[in-house]
Coordinates of C-alpha atoms and ligand atoms in Angstrom, one line a residue:
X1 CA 0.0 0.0 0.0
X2 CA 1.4 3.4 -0.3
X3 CA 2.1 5.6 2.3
X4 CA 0.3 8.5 2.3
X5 CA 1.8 12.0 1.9
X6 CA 1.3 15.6 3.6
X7 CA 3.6 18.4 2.2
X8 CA 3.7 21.9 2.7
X9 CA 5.0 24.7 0.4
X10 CA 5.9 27.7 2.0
X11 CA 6.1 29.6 -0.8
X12 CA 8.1 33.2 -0.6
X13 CA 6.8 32.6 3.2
X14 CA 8.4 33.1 6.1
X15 CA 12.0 35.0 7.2
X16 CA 14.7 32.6 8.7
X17 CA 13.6 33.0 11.8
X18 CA 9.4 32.8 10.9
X19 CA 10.9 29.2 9.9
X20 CA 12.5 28.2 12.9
X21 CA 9.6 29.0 14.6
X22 CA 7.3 27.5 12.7
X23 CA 9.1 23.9 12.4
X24 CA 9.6 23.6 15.9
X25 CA 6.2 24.5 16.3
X26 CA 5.2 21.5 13.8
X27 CA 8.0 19.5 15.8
X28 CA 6.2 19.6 19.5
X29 CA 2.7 18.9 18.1
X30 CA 3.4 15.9 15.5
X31 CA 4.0 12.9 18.4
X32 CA 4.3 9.7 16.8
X33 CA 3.3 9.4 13.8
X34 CA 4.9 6.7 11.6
X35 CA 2.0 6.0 8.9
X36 CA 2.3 9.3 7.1
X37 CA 5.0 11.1 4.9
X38 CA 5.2 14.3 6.8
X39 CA 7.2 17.0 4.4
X40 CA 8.2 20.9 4.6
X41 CA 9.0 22.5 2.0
X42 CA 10.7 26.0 3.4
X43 CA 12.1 28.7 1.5
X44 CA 15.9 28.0 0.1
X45 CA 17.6 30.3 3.0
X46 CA 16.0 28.3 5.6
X47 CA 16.8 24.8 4.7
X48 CA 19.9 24.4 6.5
X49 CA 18.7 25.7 9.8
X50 CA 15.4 23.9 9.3
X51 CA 17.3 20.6 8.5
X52 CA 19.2 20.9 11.8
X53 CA 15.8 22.0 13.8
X54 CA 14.0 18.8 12.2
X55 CA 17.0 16.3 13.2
X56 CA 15.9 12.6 14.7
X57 CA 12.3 13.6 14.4
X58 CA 10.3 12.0 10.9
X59 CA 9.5 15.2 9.7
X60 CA 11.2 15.4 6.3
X61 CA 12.5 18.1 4.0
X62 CA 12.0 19.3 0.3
X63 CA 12.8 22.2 -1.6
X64 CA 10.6 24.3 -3.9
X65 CA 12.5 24.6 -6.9
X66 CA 15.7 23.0 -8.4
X67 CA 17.9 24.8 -11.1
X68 CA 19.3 22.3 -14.0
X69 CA 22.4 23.2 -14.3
X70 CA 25.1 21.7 -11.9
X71 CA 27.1 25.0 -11.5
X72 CA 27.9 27.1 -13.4
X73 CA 27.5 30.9 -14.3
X74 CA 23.9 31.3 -13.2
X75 CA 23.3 34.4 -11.1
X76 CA 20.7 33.5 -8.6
X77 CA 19.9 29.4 -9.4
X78 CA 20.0 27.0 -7.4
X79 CA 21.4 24.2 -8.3
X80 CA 20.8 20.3 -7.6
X81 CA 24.3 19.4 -6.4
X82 CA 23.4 22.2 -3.6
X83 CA 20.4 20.7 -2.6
X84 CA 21.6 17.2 -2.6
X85 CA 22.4 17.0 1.0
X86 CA 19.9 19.0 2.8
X87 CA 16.6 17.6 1.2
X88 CA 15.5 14.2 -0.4
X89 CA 12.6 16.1 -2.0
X90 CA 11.7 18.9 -4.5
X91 CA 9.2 20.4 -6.1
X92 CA 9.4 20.7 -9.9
X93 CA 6.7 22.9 -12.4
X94 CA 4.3 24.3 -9.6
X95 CA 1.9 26.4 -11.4
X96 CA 3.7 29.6 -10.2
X97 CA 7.0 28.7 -11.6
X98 CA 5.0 28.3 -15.0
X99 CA 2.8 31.1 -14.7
X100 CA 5.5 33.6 -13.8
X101 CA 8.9 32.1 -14.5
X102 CA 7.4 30.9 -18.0
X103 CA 8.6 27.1 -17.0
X104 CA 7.7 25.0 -19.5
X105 CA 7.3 21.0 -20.0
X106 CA 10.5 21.1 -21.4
X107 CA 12.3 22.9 -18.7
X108 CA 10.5 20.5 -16.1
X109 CA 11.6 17.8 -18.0
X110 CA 15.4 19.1 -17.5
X111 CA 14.8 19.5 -13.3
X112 CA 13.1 16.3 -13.1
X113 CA 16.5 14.5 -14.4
X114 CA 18.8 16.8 -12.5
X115 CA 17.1 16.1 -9.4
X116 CA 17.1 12.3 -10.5
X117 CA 20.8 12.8 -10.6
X118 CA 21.2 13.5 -7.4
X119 CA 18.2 11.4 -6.0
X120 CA 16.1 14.0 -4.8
X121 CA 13.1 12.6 -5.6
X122 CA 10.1 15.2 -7.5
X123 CA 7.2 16.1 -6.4
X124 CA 5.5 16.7 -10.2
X125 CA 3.2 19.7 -10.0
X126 CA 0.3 19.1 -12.8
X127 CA -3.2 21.3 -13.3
X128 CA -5.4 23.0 -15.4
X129 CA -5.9 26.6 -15.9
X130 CA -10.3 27.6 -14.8
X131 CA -11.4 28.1 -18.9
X132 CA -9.5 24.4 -19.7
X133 CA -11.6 23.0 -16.8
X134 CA -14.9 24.7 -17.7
X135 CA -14.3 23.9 -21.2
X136 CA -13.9 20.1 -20.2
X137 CA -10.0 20.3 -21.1
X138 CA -8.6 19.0 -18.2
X139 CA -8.0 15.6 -19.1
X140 CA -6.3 16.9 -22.0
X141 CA -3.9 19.3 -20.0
X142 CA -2.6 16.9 -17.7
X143 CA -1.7 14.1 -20.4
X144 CA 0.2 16.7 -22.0
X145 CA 2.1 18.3 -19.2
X146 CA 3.1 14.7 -17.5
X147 CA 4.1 13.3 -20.9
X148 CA 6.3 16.8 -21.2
X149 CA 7.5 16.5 -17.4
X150 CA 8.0 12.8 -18.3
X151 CA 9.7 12.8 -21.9
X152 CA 12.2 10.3 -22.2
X153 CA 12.6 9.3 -18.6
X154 CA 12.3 5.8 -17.4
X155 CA 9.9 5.6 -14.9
X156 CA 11.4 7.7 -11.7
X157 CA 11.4 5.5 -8.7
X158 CA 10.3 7.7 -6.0
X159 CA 8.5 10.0 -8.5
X160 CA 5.6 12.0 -6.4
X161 CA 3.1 13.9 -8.7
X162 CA 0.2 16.3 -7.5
X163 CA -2.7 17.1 -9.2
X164 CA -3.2 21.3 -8.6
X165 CA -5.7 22.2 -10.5
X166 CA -5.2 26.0 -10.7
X167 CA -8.5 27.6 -9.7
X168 CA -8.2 25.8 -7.0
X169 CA -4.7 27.1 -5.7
X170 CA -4.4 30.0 -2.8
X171 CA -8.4 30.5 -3.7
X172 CA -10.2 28.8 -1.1
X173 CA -12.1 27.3 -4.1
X174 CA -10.9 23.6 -3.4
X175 CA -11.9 21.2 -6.0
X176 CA -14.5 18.4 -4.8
X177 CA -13.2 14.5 -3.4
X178 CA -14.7 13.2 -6.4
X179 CA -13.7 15.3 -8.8
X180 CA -10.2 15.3 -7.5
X181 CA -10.5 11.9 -7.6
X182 CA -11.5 11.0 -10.8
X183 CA -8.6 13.4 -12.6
X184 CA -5.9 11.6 -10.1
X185 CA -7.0 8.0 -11.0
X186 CA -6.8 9.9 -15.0
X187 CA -3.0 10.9 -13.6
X188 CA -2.2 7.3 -13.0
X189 CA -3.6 5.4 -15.9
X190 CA -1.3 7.9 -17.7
X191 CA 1.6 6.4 -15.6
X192 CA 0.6 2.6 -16.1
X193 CA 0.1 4.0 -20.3
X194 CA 3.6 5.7 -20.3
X195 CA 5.6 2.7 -18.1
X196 CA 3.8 -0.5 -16.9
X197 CA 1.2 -1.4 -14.1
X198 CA 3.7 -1.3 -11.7
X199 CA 4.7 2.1 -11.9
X200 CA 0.4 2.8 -11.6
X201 CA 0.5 1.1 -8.2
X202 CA 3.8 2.9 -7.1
X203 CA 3.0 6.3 -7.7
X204 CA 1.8 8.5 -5.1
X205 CA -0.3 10.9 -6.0
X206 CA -1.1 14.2 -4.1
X207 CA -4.3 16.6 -4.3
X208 CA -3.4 20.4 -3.9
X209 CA -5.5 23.6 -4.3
X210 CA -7.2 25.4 -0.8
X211 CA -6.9 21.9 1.5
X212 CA -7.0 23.0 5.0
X213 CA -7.9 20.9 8.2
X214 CA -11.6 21.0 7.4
X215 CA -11.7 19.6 4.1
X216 CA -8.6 17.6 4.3
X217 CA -10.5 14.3 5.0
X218 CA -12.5 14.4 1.8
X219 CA -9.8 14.2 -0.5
X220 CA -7.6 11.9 1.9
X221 CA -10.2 9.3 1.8
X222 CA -10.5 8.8 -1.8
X223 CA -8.9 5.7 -3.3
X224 CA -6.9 7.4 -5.6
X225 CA -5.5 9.9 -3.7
X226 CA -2.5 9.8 -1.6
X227 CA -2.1 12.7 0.2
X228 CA -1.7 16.6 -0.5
X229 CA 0.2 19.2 -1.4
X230 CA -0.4 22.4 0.9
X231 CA 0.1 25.9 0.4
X232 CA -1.7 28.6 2.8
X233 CA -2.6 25.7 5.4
X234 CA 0.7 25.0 5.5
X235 CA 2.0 27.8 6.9
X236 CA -0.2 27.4 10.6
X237 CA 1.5 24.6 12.7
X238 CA -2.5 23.4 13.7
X239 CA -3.7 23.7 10.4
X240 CA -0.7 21.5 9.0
X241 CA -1.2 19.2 11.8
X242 CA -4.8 18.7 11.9
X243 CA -3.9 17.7 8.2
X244 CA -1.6 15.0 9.1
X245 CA -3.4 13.9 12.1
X246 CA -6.5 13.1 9.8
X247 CA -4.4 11.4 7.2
X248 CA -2.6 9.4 9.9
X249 CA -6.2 8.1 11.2
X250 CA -7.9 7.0 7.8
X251 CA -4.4 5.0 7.2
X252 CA -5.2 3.8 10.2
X253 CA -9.2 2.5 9.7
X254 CA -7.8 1.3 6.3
X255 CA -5.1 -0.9 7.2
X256 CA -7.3 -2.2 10.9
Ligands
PEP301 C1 0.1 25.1 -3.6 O1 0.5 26.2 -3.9 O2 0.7 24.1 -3.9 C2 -1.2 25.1 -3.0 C3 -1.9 23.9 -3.0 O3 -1.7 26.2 -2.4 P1 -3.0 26.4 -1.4 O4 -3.0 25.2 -0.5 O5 -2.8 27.7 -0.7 O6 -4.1 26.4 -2.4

């Protein structure tokens, strides 16, 4: 079965020491909880200290963007070799870094195998635009950017992808279980279509877009769905928690 996953993405939130606060906040609450992927995904500056602060606990660490180039002369990037040893996880082609960076399939497609080559493992942003969805698109959309993302690769071992669709991101306009759903069951018939039935069963596969502790059950629950992806809620410790805390329970009804 495959272990469910919570993951926050700060965003451009939070100063180093917003970060501290917050993870040790996140720290003291979590208790034991083994059944659940628990992952923060803090600014860049904050990584290190966060690393430190999140030591010999099971809370693990991703970063929100990856440049492609090892080094190099690249004012500003990031680059995989840098991120190597602070974080096993990154997020690659959220809808802001193609909305405002122009990221394109192509350009995930390049940070998916750098991170690869380092073996952080990528958390696959996917999601269509409101008119795509209202004009019955979205199936369409997500084919295309996964087998973009996904272009010559053999199948990533580890590979995380979440379905954001992007009306539903930092709106408060969360999509419904079953739609959510249904589009995330789409996701992984595309996986078993691109590499075998295997790969289908192995993927997990996140919702994202306005979850929060009072909806978070809804998407949890659904067969198909293995966790989510978190932006605003992830930024309040109880929020964050309450998410985990219901993920960890309907692990729990499932597997008793
Ligand atoms: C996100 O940015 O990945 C996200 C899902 O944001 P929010 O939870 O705020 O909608």
């Amino acid at each position: 079965m495959r272990v469910p996953m919570i993951a926050g993405n700060w965003k451009m939130n939070t100063t180093l020491n917003e970060a501290m606060e917050l993870v040790n906040e996140i720290r003291q609450g979590l208790g034991q909880i083994d059944n659940v992927d628990k992952v923060i995904c803090p600014p860049f500056i904050s990584l290190a200290a966060v690393k430190e602060l999140i030591r010999g606990s099971s809370i693990k660490l991703g970063a929100q963007n990856i440049y492609f180039e090892e080094k190099g002369a690249y004012t500003g990037e990031i680059s995989p070799l840098m991120l190597a040893h602070l974080c096993e996880f990154v997020i690659i082609g959220h809808s802001e870094r193609r909305l405002y960076f122009n990221e394109t399939g192509g350009i995930t497609n390049k940070k998916i195998q750098a991170a690869l080559k380092v073996n952080l493992k990528p958390i696959l942003c996917v999601g269509e635009k409101l008119e795509e969805n209202e004009a019955g698109r979205t199936e369409e959309i997500v084919t295309r950017q996964l087998g973009a993302s996904l272009a010559g690769l053999d199948y990533p071992t580890g590979l995380i992808i979440a379905y954001e669709p992007i009306w539903a991101i930092g709106t408060g306009k969360a999509a419904t279980g079953t739609q959510a759903n249904e589009t995330i069951g789409l996701i992984r018939h595309n996986i078993v279509e691109l590499y075998n039935e295997r790969a289908g069963q192995d993927v997990r596969i996140l919702y994202g877009g306005s979850v929060n502790a009072d909806n978070a059950t809804e998407f949890i629950n659904q067969p198909e769905i293995d966790g989510a992806l978190i932006g605003g809620a992830s930024l309040k410790a109880n929020q964050f928690l309450g998410i985990i805390k219901q993920a960890a329970e309907i692990k729990n009804n499932l597997s008793g």
